[in-house]
mmCIF file of C-alpha atoms in Angstrom:
data_model
loop_
_atom_site.group_PDB
_atom_site.id
_atom_site.type_symbol
_atom_site.label_atom_id
_atom_site.label_comp_id
_atom_site.label_asym_id
_atom_site.label_seq_id
_atom_site.Cartn_x
_atom_site.Cartn_y
_atom_site.Cartn_z
ATOM 1 C CA UNK A 1 156.395 296.697 43.852
ATOM 2 C CA UNK A 2 157.208 296.265 47.511
ATOM 3 C CA UNK A 3 160.389 298.302 46.991
ATOM 4 C CA UNK A 4 158.443 301.363 45.819
ATOM 5 C CA UNK A 5 158.283 304.432 48.028
ATOM 6 C CA UNK A 6 155.032 304.877 49.941
ATOM 7 C CA UNK A 7 153.780 307.600 47.568
ATOM 8 C CA UNK A 8 154.643 305.560 44.461
ATOM 9 C CA UNK A 9 153.046 302.464 45.957
ATOM 10 C CA UNK A 10 149.857 304.381 46.780
ATOM 11 C CA UNK A 11 149.667 305.550 43.157
ATOM 12 C CA UNK A 12 150.285 302.009 41.895
ATOM 13 C CA UNK A 13 147.530 300.662 44.166
ATOM 14 C CA UNK A 14 145.142 303.340 42.878
ATOM 15 C CA UNK A 15 145.858 302.440 39.238
ATOM 16 C CA UNK A 16 145.584 298.702 39.863
ATOM 17 C CA UNK A 17 142.283 299.279 41.691
ATOM 18 C CA UNK A 18 140.922 301.256 38.728
ATOM 19 C CA UNK A 19 142.194 298.748 36.181
ATOM 20 C CA UNK A 20 140.732 295.631 37.757
ATOM 21 C CA UNK A 21 137.478 297.367 38.740
ATOM 22 C CA UNK A 22 136.934 298.465 35.132
ATOM 23 C CA UNK A 23 137.903 295.023 33.855
ATOM 24 C CA UNK A 24 135.363 293.393 36.151
ATOM 25 C CA UNK A 25 132.663 295.933 35.306
ATOM 26 C CA UNK A 26 133.045 295.577 31.529
ATOM 27 C CA UNK A 27 134.003 291.917 31.388
ATOM 28 C CA UNK A 28 137.550 292.443 30.158
ATOM 29 C CA UNK A 29 139.538 289.242 30.459
ATOM 30 C CA UNK A 30 142.960 290.362 29.304
ATOM 31 C CA UNK A 31 145.234 293.382 29.005
ATOM 32 C CA UNK A 32 146.994 293.257 25.649
ATOM 33 C CA UNK A 33 149.462 296.059 26.337
ATOM 34 C CA UNK A 34 151.245 294.424 29.281
ATOM 35 C CA UNK A 35 153.834 291.656 29.442
ATOM 36 C CA UNK A 36 153.203 288.566 31.565
ATOM 37 C CA UNK A 37 155.833 289.805 34.037
ATOM 38 C CA UNK A 38 153.974 293.103 34.448
ATOM 39 C CA UNK A 39 150.661 291.307 34.870
ATOM 40 C CA UNK A 40 152.212 289.120 37.576
ATOM 41 C CA UNK A 41 153.241 292.274 39.468
ATOM 42 C CA UNK A 42 149.794 293.854 39.069
ATOM 43 C CA UNK A 43 148.031 290.681 40.198
ATOM 44 C CA UNK A 44 150.281 290.295 43.229
ATOM 45 C CA UNK A 45 149.723 293.911 44.270
ATOM 46 C CA UNK A 46 145.972 293.406 43.869
ATOM 47 C CA UNK A 47 146.104 290.274 46.031
ATOM 48 C CA UNK A 48 148.207 292.044 48.679
ATOM 49 C CA UNK A 49 145.678 294.880 48.868
ATOM 50 C CA UNK A 50 142.567 292.643 48.579
ATOM 51 C CA UNK A 51 141.522 294.362 45.336
ATOM 52 C CA UNK A 52 138.703 292.524 43.475
ATOM 53 C CA UNK A 53 139.917 289.310 45.092
ATOM 54 C CA UNK A 54 137.664 286.812 43.285
ATOM 55 C CA UNK A 55 138.024 288.497 39.894
ATOM 56 C CA UNK A 56 141.826 288.681 40.183
ATOM 57 C CA UNK A 57 141.986 285.016 41.230
ATOM 58 C CA UNK A 58 139.933 283.950 38.219
ATOM 59 C CA UNK A 59 142.070 286.207 35.997
ATOM 60 C CA UNK A 60 145.247 284.511 37.278
ATOM 61 C CA UNK A 61 143.815 281.053 36.618
ATOM 62 C CA UNK A 62 142.401 281.952 33.196
ATOM 63 C CA UNK A 63 145.671 283.381 31.887
ATOM 64 C CA UNK A 64 147.950 281.113 33.915
ATOM 65 C CA UNK A 65 149.817 284.022 35.440
ATOM 66 C CA UNK A 66 152.890 282.927 37.415
ATOM 67 C CA UNK A 67 154.461 285.052 40.171
ATOM 68 C CA UNK A 68 158.049 286.065 39.550
ATOM 69 C CA UNK A 69 159.352 283.776 42.280
ATOM 70 C CA UNK A 70 158.184 281.027 44.607
ATOM 71 C CA UNK A 71 158.662 283.257 47.672
ATOM 72 C CA UNK A 72 155.141 284.654 47.328
ATOM 73 C CA UNK A 73 153.179 283.397 50.376
ATOM 74 C CA UNK A 74 150.568 280.818 49.328
ATOM 75 C CA UNK A 75 147.762 282.845 50.895
ATOM 76 C CA UNK A 76 148.496 285.616 48.360
ATOM 77 C CA UNK A 77 148.294 283.469 45.233
ATOM 78 C CA UNK A 78 145.573 281.022 44.128
ATOM 79 C CA UNK A 79 147.726 277.951 43.503
ATOM 80 C CA UNK A 80 145.318 274.999 43.304
ATOM 81 C CA UNK A 81 148.014 272.590 44.533
ATOM 82 C CA UNK A 82 150.025 273.415 47.649
ATOM 83 C CA UNK A 83 152.569 270.869 48.780
ATOM 84 C CA UNK A 84 154.295 270.767 52.175
ATOM 85 C CA UNK A 85 157.405 268.642 52.672
ATOM 86 C CA UNK A 86 159.127 270.547 55.493
ATOM 87 C CA UNK A 87 157.883 268.437 58.365
ATOM 88 C CA UNK A 88 154.837 266.328 57.542
ATOM 89 C CA UNK A 89 154.253 265.592 53.856
ATOM 90 C CA UNK A 90 150.914 267.089 52.851
ATOM 91 C CA UNK A 91 149.215 267.793 49.544
ATOM 92 C CA UNK A 92 146.517 270.454 49.678
ATOM 93 C CA UNK A 93 144.225 270.486 46.651
ATOM 94 C CA UNK A 94 141.931 273.524 46.527
ATOM 95 C CA UNK A 95 141.803 273.675 50.317
ATOM 96 C CA UNK A 96 141.390 269.935 50.894
ATOM 97 C CA UNK A 97 144.183 267.693 52.205
ATOM 98 C CA UNK A 98 144.658 264.646 49.968
ATOM 99 C CA UNK A 99 144.564 261.470 52.024
ATOM 100 C CA UNK A 100 145.570 258.351 50.042
ATOM 101 C CA UNK A 101 142.485 256.153 49.824
ATOM 102 C CA UNK A 102 144.267 253.099 48.459
ATOM 103 C CA UNK A 103 147.684 251.615 47.776
ATOM 104 C CA UNK A 104 147.222 252.657 44.142
ATOM 105 C CA UNK A 105 147.672 256.275 45.259
ATOM 106 C CA UNK A 106 150.815 255.515 47.253
ATOM 107 C CA UNK A 107 153.175 255.257 44.291
ATOM 108 C CA UNK A 108 151.908 258.467 42.605
ATOM 109 C CA UNK A 109 152.627 260.350 45.837
ATOM 110 C CA UNK A 110 156.079 258.739 45.959
ATOM 111 C CA UNK A 111 156.629 260.031 42.430
ATOM 112 C CA UNK A 112 155.627 263.505 43.617
ATOM 113 C CA UNK A 113 158.083 263.298 46.523
ATOM 114 C CA UNK A 114 160.908 262.228 44.213
ATOM 115 C CA UNK A 115 160.165 265.115 41.847
ATOM 116 C CA UNK A 116 160.323 267.606 44.712
ATOM 117 C CA UNK A 117 163.487 266.112 46.203
ATOM 118 C CA UNK A 118 165.177 266.437 42.788
ATOM 119 C CA UNK A 119 164.285 270.131 42.530
ATOM 120 C CA UNK A 120 160.937 269.812 40.747
ATOM 121 C CA UNK A 121 162.216 271.023 37.395
ATOM 122 C CA UNK A 122 163.220 268.945 34.346
ATOM 123 C CA UNK A 123 163.933 265.771 36.264
ATOM 124 C CA UNK A 124 165.028 263.016 33.874
ATOM 125 C CA UNK A 125 162.672 260.064 33.429
ATOM 126 C CA UNK A 126 165.592 257.650 33.750
ATOM 127 C CA UNK A 127 166.537 259.082 37.144
ATOM 128 C CA UNK A 128 162.988 258.726 38.452
ATOM 129 C CA UNK A 129 162.670 255.200 37.111
ATOM 130 C CA UNK A 130 165.899 254.067 38.740
ATOM 131 C CA UNK A 131 164.804 255.494 42.097
ATOM 132 C CA UNK A 132 161.251 254.129 42.133
ATOM 133 C CA UNK A 133 161.694 250.864 40.218
ATOM 134 C CA UNK A 134 165.363 249.854 40.527
ATOM 135 C CA UNK A 135 164.684 246.165 39.919
ATOM 136 C CA UNK A 136 162.697 246.582 36.693
ATOM 137 C CA UNK A 137 163.962 246.643 33.114
ATOM 138 C CA UNK A 138 163.917 249.761 30.924
ATOM 139 C CA UNK A 139 160.710 249.068 28.953
ATOM 140 C CA UNK A 140 158.795 248.023 32.042
ATOM 141 C CA UNK A 141 160.080 251.075 33.923
ATOM 142 C CA UNK A 142 158.769 253.341 31.150
ATOM 143 C CA UNK A 143 155.325 251.714 31.165
ATOM 144 C CA UNK A 144 154.993 251.862 34.938
ATOM 145 C CA UNK A 145 156.134 255.501 35.018
ATOM 146 C CA UNK A 146 153.557 256.406 32.377
ATOM 147 C CA UNK A 147 150.783 254.776 34.426
ATOM 148 C CA UNK A 148 151.976 256.342 37.678
ATOM 149 C CA UNK A 149 152.219 259.782 36.071
ATOM 150 C CA UNK A 150 148.651 259.456 34.797
ATOM 151 C CA UNK A 151 147.455 258.593 38.309
ATOM 152 C CA UNK A 152 149.389 261.479 39.860
ATOM 153 C CA UNK A 153 147.913 263.976 37.411
ATOM 154 C CA UNK A 154 144.453 262.615 38.168
ATOM 155 C CA UNK A 155 145.132 262.899 41.897
ATOM 156 C CA UNK A 156 146.214 266.544 41.506
ATOM 157 C CA UNK A 157 143.118 267.334 39.477
ATOM 158 C CA UNK A 158 144.776 268.583 36.289
ATOM 159 C CA UNK A 159 146.952 267.031 33.603
ATOM 160 C CA UNK A 160 148.942 270.255 33.311
ATOM 161 C CA UNK A 161 150.051 270.158 36.959
ATOM 162 C CA UNK A 162 152.957 267.941 35.834
ATOM 163 C CA UNK A 163 154.824 268.893 32.655
ATOM 164 C CA UNK A 164 156.132 265.909 30.652
ATOM 165 C CA UNK A 165 158.551 267.082 27.974
ATOM 166 C CA UNK A 166 161.743 265.791 26.335
ATOM 167 C CA UNK A 167 161.852 262.765 28.640
ATOM 168 C CA UNK A 168 161.768 264.957 31.748
ATOM 169 C CA UNK A 169 159.125 265.786 34.355
ATOM 170 C CA UNK A 170 158.535 269.164 36.010
ATOM 171 C CA UNK A 171 156.074 270.552 38.516
ATOM 172 C CA UNK A 172 154.124 273.318 36.796
ATOM 173 C CA UNK A 173 154.513 276.602 38.755
ATOM 174 C CA UNK A 174 151.146 277.751 37.410
ATOM 175 C CA UNK A 175 149.454 275.031 39.456
ATOM 176 C CA UNK A 176 151.884 274.015 42.211
ATOM 177 C CA UNK A 177 153.428 275.751 45.216
ATOM 178 C CA UNK A 178 156.024 273.776 47.198
ATOM 179 C CA UNK A 179 157.177 274.982 50.605
ATOM 180 C CA UNK A 180 160.699 273.547 50.203
ATOM 181 C CA UNK A 181 161.280 275.454 46.959
ATOM 182 C CA UNK A 182 159.883 278.659 48.485
ATOM 183 C CA UNK A 183 162.089 278.143 51.542
ATOM 184 C CA UNK A 184 165.188 277.632 49.407
ATOM 185 C CA UNK A 185 164.529 280.839 47.453
ATOM 186 C CA UNK A 186 163.890 282.819 50.640
ATOM 187 C CA UNK A 187 167.159 281.675 52.212
ATOM 188 C CA UNK A 188 169.135 282.388 49.031
ATOM 189 C CA UNK A 189 167.634 285.878 48.781
ATOM 190 C CA UNK A 190 168.244 286.548 52.475
ATOM 191 C CA UNK A 191 171.911 285.558 52.235
ATOM 192 C CA UNK A 192 172.325 287.570 49.021
ATOM 193 C CA UNK A 193 170.754 290.658 50.611
ATOM 194 C CA UNK A 194 172.881 290.269 53.753
ATOM 195 C CA UNK A 195 176.042 290.207 51.648
ATOM 196 C CA UNK A 196 174.933 293.408 49.975
ATOM 197 C CA UNK A 197 173.681 296.560 51.583
ATOM 198 C CA UNK A 198 169.993 295.690 52.023
ATOM 199 C CA UNK A 199 169.951 294.434 55.595
ATOM 200 C CA UNK A 200 166.238 295.162 56.111
ATOM 201 C CA UNK A 201 165.307 292.989 53.133
ATOM 202 C CA UNK A 202 167.596 290.251 54.427
ATOM 203 C CA UNK A 203 165.845 290.279 57.801
ATOM 204 C CA UNK A 204 162.411 290.184 56.187
ATOM 205 C CA UNK A 205 163.359 287.198 54.024
ATOM 206 C CA UNK A 206 164.856 285.436 57.046
ATOM 207 C CA UNK A 207 161.670 285.969 59.076
ATOM 208 C CA UNK A 208 159.546 284.632 56.224
ATOM 209 C CA UNK A 209 161.762 281.552 56.047
ATOM 210 C CA UNK A 210 161.442 281.067 59.811
ATOM 211 C CA UNK A 211 157.655 281.229 59.502
ATOM 212 C CA UNK A 212 157.741 278.630 56.753
ATOM 213 C CA UNK A 213 159.877 275.980 58.426
ATOM 214 C CA UNK A 214 160.945 275.382 62.014
ATOM 215 C CA UNK A 215 163.682 272.789 61.559
ATOM 216 C CA UNK A 216 167.266 272.414 62.827
ATOM 217 C CA UNK A 217 168.783 273.001 59.390
ATOM 218 C CA UNK A 218 166.907 276.273 59.194
ATOM 219 C CA UNK A 219 168.401 277.639 62.395
ATOM 220 C CA UNK A 220 171.943 277.174 61.067
ATOM 221 C CA UNK A 221 171.075 279.088 57.902
ATOM 222 C CA UNK A 222 169.304 281.847 59.810
ATOM 223 C CA UNK A 223 172.308 282.130 62.136
ATOM 224 C CA UNK A 224 174.496 282.707 59.074
ATOM 225 C CA UNK A 225 172.204 285.519 57.930
ATOM 226 C CA UNK A 226 172.198 287.322 61.297
ATOM 227 C CA UNK A 227 175.950 286.874 61.688
ATOM 228 C CA UNK A 228 176.403 288.638 58.348
ATOM 229 C CA UNK A 229 174.022 291.398 59.448
ATOM 230 C CA UNK A 230 175.949 291.965 62.711
ATOM 231 C CA UNK A 231 179.223 292.294 60.825
ATOM 232 C CA UNK A 232 177.666 295.118 58.801
ATOM 233 C CA UNK A 233 175.685 296.794 61.607
ATOM 234 C CA UNK A 234 177.382 295.970 64.936
ATOM 235 C CA UNK A 235 175.295 298.611 66.732
ATOM 236 C CA UNK A 236 171.907 296.962 66.000
ATOM 237 C CA UNK A 237 170.845 295.153 69.180
ATOM 238 C CA UNK A 238 167.960 293.375 67.444
ATOM 239 C CA UNK A 239 170.367 291.403 65.253
ATOM 240 C CA UNK A 240 172.132 290.012 68.326
ATOM 241 C CA UNK A 241 168.765 289.068 69.811
ATOM 242 C CA UNK A 242 167.725 287.235 66.643
ATOM 243 C CA UNK A 243 171.063 285.439 66.354
ATOM 244 C CA UNK A 244 170.882 284.283 69.972
ATOM 245 C CA UNK A 245 167.356 283.019 69.322
ATOM 246 C CA UNK A 246 168.658 280.935 66.408
ATOM 247 C CA UNK A 247 171.525 279.516 68.474
ATOM 248 C CA UNK A 248 169.271 278.654 71.419
ATOM 249 C CA UNK A 249 166.770 276.914 69.142
ATOM 250 C CA UNK A 250 169.654 274.951 67.631
ATOM 251 C CA UNK A 251 170.698 273.871 71.146
ATOM 252 C CA UNK A 252 173.870 275.976 71.241
ATOM 253 C CA UNK A 253 173.489 277.901 74.513
ATOM 254 C CA UNK A 254 177.224 278.481 75.006
ATOM 255 C CA UNK A 255 177.548 280.178 71.627
ATOM 256 C CA UNK A 256 174.460 282.283 72.421
ATOM 257 C CA UNK A 257 176.211 283.548 75.575
ATOM 258 C CA UNK A 258 179.285 284.455 73.524
ATOM 259 C CA UNK A 259 177.086 286.443 71.138
ATOM 260 C CA UNK A 260 175.595 288.254 74.140
ATOM 261 C CA UNK A 261 179.084 289.181 75.351
ATOM 262 C CA UNK A 262 179.913 290.426 71.847
ATOM 263 C CA UNK A 263 176.737 292.539 71.896
ATOM 264 C CA UNK A 264 177.633 293.917 75.330
ATOM 265 C CA UNK A 265 181.148 294.904 74.245
ATOM 266 C CA UNK A 266 180.010 296.582 71.029
ATOM 267 C CA UNK A 267 177.139 298.541 72.586
ATOM 268 C CA UNK A 268 179.355 299.770 75.419
ATOM 269 C CA UNK A 269 182.058 300.769 72.938
ATOM 270 C CA UNK A 270 179.709 302.516 70.484
ATOM 271 C CA UNK A 271 177.039 303.999 72.778
ATOM 272 C CA UNK A 272 178.471 303.641 76.278
ATOM 273 C CA UNK A 273 175.368 301.617 77.192
ATOM 274 C CA UNK A 274 174.558 298.079 78.255
ATOM 275 C CA UNK A 275 172.188 295.776 76.318
ATOM 276 C CA UNK A 276 168.525 295.899 77.284
ATOM 277 C CA UNK A 277 167.333 293.267 79.821
ATOM 278 C CA UNK A 278 165.396 291.292 77.179
ATOM 279 C CA UNK A 279 168.573 290.734 75.167
ATOM 280 C CA UNK A 280 170.286 288.609 77.816
ATOM 281 C CA UNK A 281 169.617 284.901 77.117
ATOM 282 C CA UNK A 282 167.589 283.105 79.772
#
C-alpha cells in the first residue's frame, strides 16, 4: 500500500482504522471476506500508522499472519523471534537477548546458524547432520539431530518456530525474522528496481539495506545500485554523492574521486554548473 497515491492511502488508512476499531470494540477476531494476503497488507498499514497497535499485534499472532516479504522492518511486525547474523550473532526472544546458559544450548544455536546459512527454508536433514556431526553414523546423526531440534525449539519458546517436514527443516516466517534474509531481499529488490524505471524505490531499498548492515560486502552491492541509478539519471547529484560514500566506506578513495570527476563533467554539460561543495569527497 506504500505505492498508493496520497489520497488513496489516506482513504485506505481511514478504512483500516474503522475496521480494526470496530473489531476491537465488538470482539471480532477474524475477517472472513479477506484473503491472508489482503489481511497482511491491512495489518502492515495499521502497524505503520500505529492503529490499535496492541489489538493488531494480537490479531497477527492469533491468525499467524505473515507479511508478504521479509523486508518489513522488525519494529513494524510482532515477530517473537528476531535473529541477527550480520555482525554479532544475536537471538532476541520477545525483547530479551538469549544468552546460552550452558554447553547444552551451544549446539542448538549452532543448528540455528546452519539453518540460516543454508537459506532457512527446506534445508535437508542429511545436509545439517553432515555439517554438525560429520564423524557420526547415520542413525546416531538422526537421533542427535532430533534431540538438538527439540532443545532449539524449547530455546525459541515455541515448537512451531522450526518446521520439520519431509526430512527438511525450515525457519517459520510466522515466528522468525532474520536480518540476513531481509537484507538479501532488500538488495535484490533494489537492484531489480534500479534496472527498471523505479529509481526512487531502488534508493529507498538501498538505504534500508544500509541501515540493516554496515559491512564491506554491503558497500559493493550498494555501489552497484547507485552506479545503475547514475546511468539512468546522470543529472542527479545525490546519486553521485551516495556512490562516493559507498566507495569511501569500502576504502576506494581513488574511485570515489573518479566518480566526482564524472559528476562534475555531467553537471557542467547538462546544467552548465559545478557540483555543490558537499559533493566533493574529503
